[in-house]
Coordinates of N, CA and C in Angstrom, one line a residue:
M19 N -30.5 54.2 258.3 CA -29.9 55.4 258.8 C -28.6 55.8 258.1
P20 N -28.4 57.1 257.8 CA -27.2 57.5 257.1 C -25.9 57.1 257.7
L21 N -25.8 57.2 259.1 CA -24.6 56.9 259.7 C -24.3 55.4 259.6
D22 N -25.3 54.6 259.5 CA -25.1 53.1 259.4 C -24.3 52.9 258.1
L23 N -24.7 53.6 257.0 CA -24.1 53.4 255.7 C -22.6 53.8 255.8
L24 N -22.4 55.0 256.4 CA -21.0 55.5 256.6 C -20.2 54.5 257.4
R25 N -20.8 53.9 258.5 CA -20.0 53.0 259.3 C -19.7 51.7 258.5
F26 N -20.7 51.2 257.7 CA -20.4 50.0 256.9 C -19.3 50.3 256.0
F27 N -19.3 51.5 255.3 CA -18.2 51.8 254.4 C -16.8 51.9 255.1
V28 N -16.8 52.6 256.2 CA -15.6 52.7 257.0 C -15.1 51.4 257.4
D29 N -15.9 50.5 258.0 CA -15.5 49.2 258.5 C -15.0 48.3 257.4
N30 N -15.4 48.5 256.1 CA -14.9 47.7 255.0 C -13.5 48.2 254.6
I31 N -13.1 49.4 255.0 CA -11.8 49.9 254.6 C -10.8 49.8 255.8
Q32 N -11.2 50.3 256.9 CA -10.3 50.1 258.1 C -11.2 50.4 259.3
P33 N -11.7 49.4 260.0 CA -12.5 49.6 261.1 C -11.9 50.5 262.2
L34 N -12.7 51.3 262.8 CA -12.3 52.2 263.9 C -12.7 51.6 265.2
P35 N -11.8 51.8 266.3 CA -12.3 51.4 267.6 C -13.6 52.2 268.0
E36 N -14.4 51.7 268.8 CA -15.7 52.3 269.1 C -15.6 53.7 269.6
E37 N -14.7 54.1 270.4 CA -14.5 55.5 270.9 C -14.2 56.4 269.7
D38 N -13.3 55.9 268.8 CA -13.0 56.7 267.6 C -14.2 56.8 266.7
W39 N -14.9 55.7 266.5 CA -16.1 55.8 265.6 C -17.1 56.8 266.2
T40 N -17.3 56.8 267.5 CA -18.3 57.7 268.1 C -17.8 59.2 267.8
A41 N -16.6 59.5 268.0 CA -16.1 60.8 267.7 C -16.2 61.2 266.2
F42 N -15.8 60.2 265.3 CA -15.9 60.4 263.9 C -17.3 60.6 263.4
S43 N -18.2 59.8 263.9 CA -19.6 59.9 263.4 C -20.2 61.2 263.9
A44 N -19.7 61.9 264.9 CA -20.3 63.1 265.5 C -20.1 64.3 264.6
I45 N -19.1 64.3 263.7 CA -18.7 65.5 262.9 C -19.5 65.6 261.6
W46 N -20.3 64.6 261.3 CA -21.0 64.6 260.0 C -22.4 65.2 260.1
Q47 N -22.8 66.0 259.2 CA -24.1 66.7 259.1 C -24.8 66.3 257.8
P48 N -26.1 66.1 257.8 CA -26.9 65.8 256.6 C -26.9 67.1 255.7
F49 N -26.9 66.8 254.4 CA -26.9 67.9 253.4 C -27.5 67.4 252.2
T50 N -28.5 68.1 251.6 CA -29.2 67.7 250.4 C -29.1 68.8 249.4
C51 N -29.2 68.5 248.1 CA -29.2 69.5 247.1 C -29.9 68.9 245.8
R52 N -30.3 69.8 245.0 CA -31.0 69.4 243.7 C -30.0 69.1 242.7
R53 N -30.4 68.5 241.6 CA -29.6 68.2 240.4 C -29.0 69.4 239.9
K54 N -27.8 69.3 239.3 CA -27.1 70.4 238.6 C -26.8 71.5 239.6
T55 N -26.5 71.2 240.8 CA -26.0 72.2 241.8 C -24.5 72.2 241.8
L56 N -23.9 73.3 241.6 CA -22.5 73.5 241.6 C -22.1 73.6 243.1
L57 N -21.4 72.7 243.6 CA -21.0 72.7 245.0 C -19.6 73.3 245.2
T58 N -18.7 73.1 244.2 CA -17.4 73.8 244.3 C -17.0 74.2 242.9
A59 N -16.6 75.5 242.8 CA -16.1 76.0 241.5 C -14.6 76.1 241.5
A60 N -14.0 76.0 240.3 CA -12.6 76.2 240.1 C -12.3 77.6 240.7
G61 N -11.2 77.6 241.5 CA -10.8 78.9 242.2 C -11.3 78.9 243.6
D62 N -12.3 78.1 244.0 CA -12.8 78.0 245.3 C -11.9 77.0 246.1
T63 N -11.9 77.1 247.4 CA -11.2 76.1 248.2 C -12.3 75.2 248.7
E64 N -12.1 73.8 248.5 CA -13.1 72.9 249.0 C -13.2 72.9 250.5
R65 N -14.3 73.2 251.1 CA -14.5 73.3 252.5 C -15.0 72.0 253.1
Y66 N -15.6 71.1 252.3 CA -16.2 70.0 252.9 C -15.7 68.7 252.2
L67 N -15.8 67.6 253.0 CA -15.7 66.3 252.6 C -17.1 65.7 252.6
Y68 N -17.5 65.1 251.5 CA -18.9 64.6 251.5 C -18.9 63.1 251.5
F69 N -19.9 62.5 252.1 CA -20.1 61.1 252.0 C -21.5 60.9 251.3
V70 N -21.5 60.3 250.1 CA -22.6 60.2 249.2 C -23.6 59.1 249.8
L71 N -24.8 59.6 250.0 CA -25.9 58.7 250.4 C -26.8 58.4 249.3
E72 N -27.1 59.4 248.4 CA -28.0 59.2 247.3 C -27.5 60.2 246.2
G73 N -27.7 59.7 244.9 CA -27.4 60.6 243.8 C -26.1 60.3 243.1
I74 N -25.8 61.1 242.1 CA -24.6 61.0 241.3 C -24.0 62.4 241.1
Q75 N -22.7 62.5 241.3 CA -22.0 63.7 241.1 C -20.8 63.5 240.2
R76 N -20.3 64.6 239.7 CA -19.1 64.6 238.9 C -18.1 65.7 239.3
S77 N -16.9 65.5 239.1 CA -15.8 66.5 239.2 C -15.3 66.7 237.8
Y78 N -15.1 67.9 237.3 CA -14.6 68.1 236.0 C -13.7 69.3 235.9
Y79 N -12.9 69.4 234.9 CA -11.9 70.4 234.6 C -12.3 71.2 233.3
V80 N -12.1 72.5 233.3 CA -12.3 73.3 232.1 C -11.0 73.9 231.8
N81 N -10.4 73.7 230.6 CA -9.1 74.2 230.2 C -9.3 75.7 229.7
P82 N -8.2 76.4 229.5 CA -8.3 77.8 229.1 C -9.1 78.0 227.7
Q83 N -9.2 77.0 226.9 CA -9.9 77.0 225.7 C -11.4 76.6 225.9
E84 N -11.8 76.5 227.1 CA -13.2 76.1 227.5 C -13.5 74.7 227.2
K85 N -12.5 73.8 227.0 CA -12.8 72.4 226.8 C -13.0 71.8 228.1
E86 N -14.1 71.0 228.3 CA -14.4 70.4 229.6 C -14.0 68.9 229.6
A87 N -13.5 68.5 230.7 CA -13.1 67.0 230.8 C -13.6 66.5 232.2
T88 N -14.5 65.5 232.1 CA -15.0 64.9 233.4 C -13.8 64.0 234.0
I89 N -13.5 64.3 235.2 CA -12.4 63.6 235.9 C -12.9 62.4 236.7
V90 N -14.0 62.5 237.4 CA -14.5 61.4 238.2 C -16.0 61.5 238.4
F91 N -16.7 60.4 238.6 CA -18.1 60.4 239.0 C -18.1 59.8 240.5
T92 N -19.0 60.3 241.3 CA -19.2 59.6 242.6 C -20.6 59.3 242.8
Y93 N -20.9 58.3 243.6 CA -22.2 57.8 243.9 C -22.1 56.9 245.1
P94 N -23.3 56.6 245.7 CA -23.2 55.8 247.0 C -22.6 54.4 246.9
P95 N -22.0 54.0 247.9 CA -21.5 54.8 249.0 C -20.0 55.1 248.7
S96 N -19.7 56.4 248.8 CA -18.4 56.9 248.6 C -18.2 58.2 249.1
F97 N -16.9 58.6 249.4 CA -16.6 59.9 249.7 C -16.5 60.8 248.4
S98 N -16.7 62.1 248.5 CA -16.8 62.9 247.4 C -16.4 64.3 247.7
G99 N -16.2 65.1 246.7 CA -15.7 66.5 246.8 C -14.5 66.6 246.0
V100 N -13.9 67.8 246.0 CA -12.6 68.0 245.3 C -11.5 67.7 246.4
A101 N -11.0 66.4 246.3 CA -10.1 65.9 247.4 C -8.9 66.7 247.5
D102 N -8.2 67.0 246.4 CA -6.9 67.7 246.6 C -7.1 69.0 247.2
S103 N -8.1 69.8 246.8 CA -8.3 71.1 247.4 C -8.7 70.9 248.9
F104 N -9.6 69.9 249.2 CA -10.0 69.7 250.6 C -8.7 69.4 251.5
L105 N -7.9 68.5 251.0 CA -6.8 68.1 251.8 C -5.7 69.1 252.0
T106 N -5.4 69.9 250.9 CA -4.4 70.9 250.9 C -4.9 72.3 251.3
Q107 N -6.2 72.5 251.3 CA -6.9 73.8 251.5 C -6.3 74.9 250.6
Q108 N -6.0 74.5 249.3 CA -5.6 75.3 248.3 C -6.8 75.5 247.3
P109 N -6.9 76.6 246.5 CA -7.9 76.7 245.5 C -8.0 75.5 244.5
S110 N -9.2 75.2 244.2 CA -9.4 74.0 243.3 C -9.2 74.4 241.9
Q111 N -8.7 73.4 241.1 CA -8.7 73.6 239.7 C -9.9 72.9 239.0
F112 N -10.7 72.3 239.8 CA -11.8 71.5 239.3 C -13.2 72.1 239.8
Y113 N -14.2 71.7 239.1 CA -15.6 71.9 239.5 C -16.2 70.7 240.0
F114 N -17.1 70.8 241.0 CA -17.8 69.6 241.6 C -19.3 69.9 241.5
E115 N -20.1 69.1 240.8 CA -21.5 69.4 240.7 C -22.3 68.1 240.9
T116 N -23.6 68.2 241.2 CA -24.5 67.1 241.3 C -25.1 66.9 239.9
L117 N -25.2 65.7 239.5 CA -25.9 65.3 238.2 C -27.4 65.0 238.5
T118 N -27.6 64.5 239.7 CA -29.0 64.2 240.1 C -29.2 64.8 241.5
D119 N -30.5 64.8 241.9 CA -30.7 65.2 243.3 C -29.8 64.3 244.2
S120 N -29.3 64.9 245.2 CA -28.3 64.2 246.0 C -28.4 64.4 247.5
C121 N -28.1 63.4 248.3 CA -28.1 63.5 249.7 C -26.7 63.0 250.2
F122 N -26.2 63.8 251.1 CA -24.9 63.5 251.6 C -24.9 63.6 253.2
L123 N -23.8 63.1 253.7 CA -23.3 63.6 255.0 C -22.1 64.4 254.6
R124 N -21.8 65.4 255.4 CA -20.6 66.2 255.1 C -20.0 66.7 256.4
T125 N -18.7 66.9 256.3 CA -17.9 67.5 257.4 C -17.0 68.5 256.9
S126 N -16.6 69.4 257.7 CA -15.7 70.5 257.3 C -14.2 70.0 257.5
H127 N -13.4 70.7 256.8 CA -11.9 70.4 256.9 C -11.5 70.7 258.3
G128 N -11.9 71.7 259.0 CA -11.5 72.0 260.3 C -11.9 70.9 261.3
Q129 N -13.1 70.4 261.2 CA -13.6 69.3 262.1 C -12.7 68.1 261.9
L130 N -12.5 67.7 260.6 CA -11.8 66.5 260.4 C -10.3 66.6 260.8
E131 N -9.7 67.8 260.5 CA -8.3 68.0 260.9 C -8.1 67.9 262.4
A132 N -9.1 68.6 263.1 CA -9.0 68.5 264.6 C -9.1 67.1 265.1
L133 N -10.0 66.3 264.6 CA -10.2 65.0 265.0 C -8.9 64.1 264.7
M134 N -8.3 64.3 263.5 CA -7.1 63.6 263.1 C -6.0 63.9 264.1
K135 N -5.9 65.1 264.6 CA -4.8 65.5 265.5 C -5.0 64.8 266.9
E136 N -6.3 64.6 267.3 CA -6.6 64.0 268.6 C -6.6 62.5 268.6
R137 N -6.9 61.9 267.4 CA -7.1 60.5 267.3 C -6.3 59.8 266.2
P138 N -5.2 59.2 266.6 CA -4.4 58.5 265.6 C -5.1 57.5 264.7
A139 N -6.1 56.8 265.2 CA -6.9 55.8 264.4 C -7.6 56.5 263.3
I140 N -8.1 57.7 263.5 CA -8.8 58.4 262.5 C -7.8 59.0 261.5
Q141 N -6.7 59.4 262.0 CA -5.7 59.9 261.0 C -5.2 58.7 260.2
G142 N -5.1 57.5 260.7 CA -4.7 56.3 260.0 C -5.8 56.0 258.9
F143 N -7.1 56.1 259.3 CA -8.1 55.8 258.4 C -8.1 56.8 257.2
V144 N -7.9 58.1 257.5 CA -7.8 59.1 256.4 C -6.6 58.8 255.5
L145 N -5.5 58.4 256.1 CA -4.3 58.1 255.3 C -4.7 56.8 254.4
R146 N -5.3 55.9 255.0 CA -5.7 54.7 254.2 C -6.6 55.0 253.0
I147 N -7.7 55.8 253.3 CA -8.6 56.1 252.2 C -7.9 57.0 251.1
T148 N -7.0 57.9 251.6 CA -6.3 58.7 250.6 C -5.4 57.9 249.8
S149 N -4.7 56.9 250.4 CA -3.9 55.9 249.6 C -4.7 55.2 248.6
L150 N -5.9 54.7 249.0 CA -6.7 54.0 248.0 C -7.2 54.9 246.9
V151 N -7.5 56.1 247.2 CA -7.9 57.1 246.1 C -6.7 57.3 245.2
L152 N -5.5 57.5 245.7 CA -4.3 57.7 244.9 C -4.0 56.5 244.0
K153 N -4.2 55.3 244.6 CA -4.0 54.1 243.8 C -5.0 54.0 242.6
G154 N -6.2 54.4 242.9 CA -7.2 54.4 241.8 C -6.9 55.4 240.7
V155 N -6.4 56.6 241.1 CA -6.1 57.7 240.2 C -4.9 57.2 239.3
L156 N -3.9 56.6 239.9 CA -2.8 56.1 239.1 C -3.2 55.0 238.1
E157 N -4.0 54.1 238.6 CA -4.5 53.0 237.7 C -5.3 53.6 236.5
R158 N -6.1 54.6 236.8 CA -6.9 55.3 235.8 C -6.0 56.0 234.8
M159 N -5.0 56.7 235.3 CA -4.1 57.4 234.4 C -3.4 56.4 233.5
A160 N -3.0 55.3 234.0 CA -2.3 54.3 233.2 C -3.3 53.8 232.1
E161 N -4.5 53.5 232.5 CA -5.5 53.1 231.5 C -5.7 54.1 230.5
Q162 N -5.9 55.4 230.9 CA -6.2 56.4 229.9 C -5.0 56.6 228.9
Q163 N -3.8 56.4 229.3 CA -2.7 56.6 228.4 C -2.3 55.4 227.6
T164 N -2.7 54.2 228.0 CA -2.3 53.0 227.3 C -3.4 52.2 226.6
A165 N -4.6 52.3 227.1 CA -5.7 51.4 226.6 C -6.3 52.0 225.3
S166 N -6.8 51.1 224.5 CA -7.5 51.6 223.3 C -8.9 52.1 223.7
A167 N -9.6 52.7 222.8 CA -11.0 53.2 223.1 C -11.9 52.0 223.5
G168 N -11.8 50.9 222.8 CA -12.6 49.8 223.1 C -12.3 49.2 224.5
E169 N -11.0 49.2 224.8 CA -10.6 48.7 226.2 C -11.1 49.6 227.3
K170 N -11.0 50.9 227.1 CA -11.5 51.8 228.1 C -13.0 51.6 228.3
F171 N -13.7 51.5 227.2 CA -15.1 51.3 227.3 C -15.5 50.0 228.0
R172 N -14.9 48.9 227.6 CA -15.2 47.6 228.3 C -14.8 47.7 229.8
S173 N -13.7 48.3 230.1 CA -13.2 48.4 231.5 C -14.3 49.2 232.3
F174 N -14.8 50.3 231.7 CA -15.8 51.1 232.4 C -17.1 50.2 232.6
L175 N -17.5 49.4 231.6 CA -18.7 48.6 231.7 C -18.5 47.5 232.8
Q176 N -17.3 47.0 233.0 CA -17.0 46.1 234.1 C -17.1 46.7 235.4
R177 N -16.5 47.9 235.6 CA -16.5 48.6 236.8 C -17.8 49.2 237.3
S178 N -18.5 49.8 236.4 CA -19.7 50.6 236.7 C -20.8 50.5 235.7
P179 N -21.3 49.4 235.3 CA -22.3 49.3 234.2 C -23.6 50.0 234.5
H180 N -23.9 50.2 235.8 CA -25.2 50.8 236.1 C -25.2 52.3 235.7
L181 N -24.0 52.9 235.6 CA -23.9 54.3 235.3 C -24.3 54.6 233.8
L182 N -24.2 53.6 233.0 CA -24.5 53.8 231.5 C -25.8 54.4 231.3
N183 N -26.8 54.1 232.1 CA -28.2 54.6 231.9 C -28.5 55.7 232.8
L184 N -27.6 56.1 233.6 CA -27.9 57.2 234.6 C -27.2 58.5 234.4
I185 N -26.1 58.4 233.6 CA -25.3 59.6 233.3 C -25.4 60.0 231.9
P186 N -25.5 61.3 231.5 CA -25.5 61.7 230.1 C -24.3 61.2 229.4
H187 N -24.5 60.6 228.2 CA -23.4 60.0 227.5 C -22.2 61.0 227.2
K188 N -22.5 62.3 227.0 CA -21.5 63.2 226.8 C -20.5 63.3 227.9
Y189 N -21.0 63.1 229.1 CA -20.1 63.1 230.3 C -19.3 61.8 230.4
L190 N -20.0 60.7 230.0 CA -19.3 59.4 230.0 C -18.1 59.4 229.0
A191 N -18.5 59.9 227.8 CA -17.4 60.0 226.7 C -16.3 60.8 227.2
S192 N -16.5 62.0 227.8 CA -15.5 62.8 228.3 C -14.6 62.1 229.4
Y193 N -15.3 61.4 230.3 CA -14.6 60.7 231.3 C -13.6 59.6 230.7
L194 N -14.1 59.0 229.7 CA -13.3 58.0 229.0 C -12.3 58.5 228.0
G195 N -12.3 59.8 227.8 CA -11.4 60.4 226.8 C -11.7 60.1 225.4
L196 N -13.0 59.9 225.1 CA -13.5 59.5 223.8 C -14.3 60.6 223.2
D197 N -14.2 60.7 221.8 CA -15.1 61.7 221.2 C -16.5 61.0 221.1
A198 N -17.5 61.9 220.9 CA -18.9 61.4 220.9 C -19.2 60.3 219.9
T199 N -18.6 60.4 218.7 CA -18.8 59.4 217.6 C -18.2 58.1 218.0
T200 N -17.0 58.0 218.6 CA -16.4 56.8 219.0 C -17.2 56.2 220.1
F201 N -17.7 57.0 221.1 CA -18.5 56.5 222.2 C -19.8 55.9 221.7
S202 N -20.4 56.6 220.8 CA -21.7 56.1 220.2 C -21.5 54.7 219.5
K203 N -20.4 54.6 218.7 CA -20.1 53.3 218.1 C -19.9 52.2 219.1
L204 N -19.1 52.5 220.1 CA -18.9 51.5 221.1 C -20.2 51.1 221.9
L205 N -21.0 52.1 222.1 CA -22.3 51.9 222.8 C -23.2 51.0 222.0
G206 N -23.2 51.2 220.7 CA -24.0 50.4 219.7 C -23.5 49.0 219.6
S207 N -22.3 48.7 220.0 CA -21.7 47.4 219.9 C -22.0 46.5 221.0
V208 N -22.6 47.0 222.1 CA -22.8 46.2 223.3 C -24.3 45.9 223.5
R209 N -24.7 44.8 224.1 CA -26.0 44.5 224.4 C -26.3 45.0 225.8
L210 N -27.3 45.7 226.0 CA -27.7 46.3 227.3 C -28.9 45.5 227.9

């Protein structure tokens, strides 16, 4: 059951009291879409927080010169969407798309915000998950700015080796901040 996966995920971060879990679980709706579906475009405000049940997605940025940079990949079990736009309700600078057919649970900003106002435990959970996301972003920024190409590649393989065969290599290279030639050389140097 989809809600069982969400509960397992929530319980591993910060368990909610039963009454709060019941209220929290009631705001999620199933949502499915095909591969290469653009869910959020730059300039749009993210209306939903997604919980990934199946599939792989990515968020990416396109600069004024049309250069694309993959920012993050999401896959089960994890929350997904353009987090900064969702939390601030400001227009997104990023795009959010599915790379494969995807199944989610999703909730709207209004539903989650109302629940956080009513239930401190849920507000605490959202603060905890936001803190963990921020921690991950800062660690990734430090790695991007200080690690060599080889170190970035090896770190990625340690974190998410299963993605190597599931995501187009051009997106992986972009995510790691590597050009295609360097990525290809590093890929050729590992045994899969």
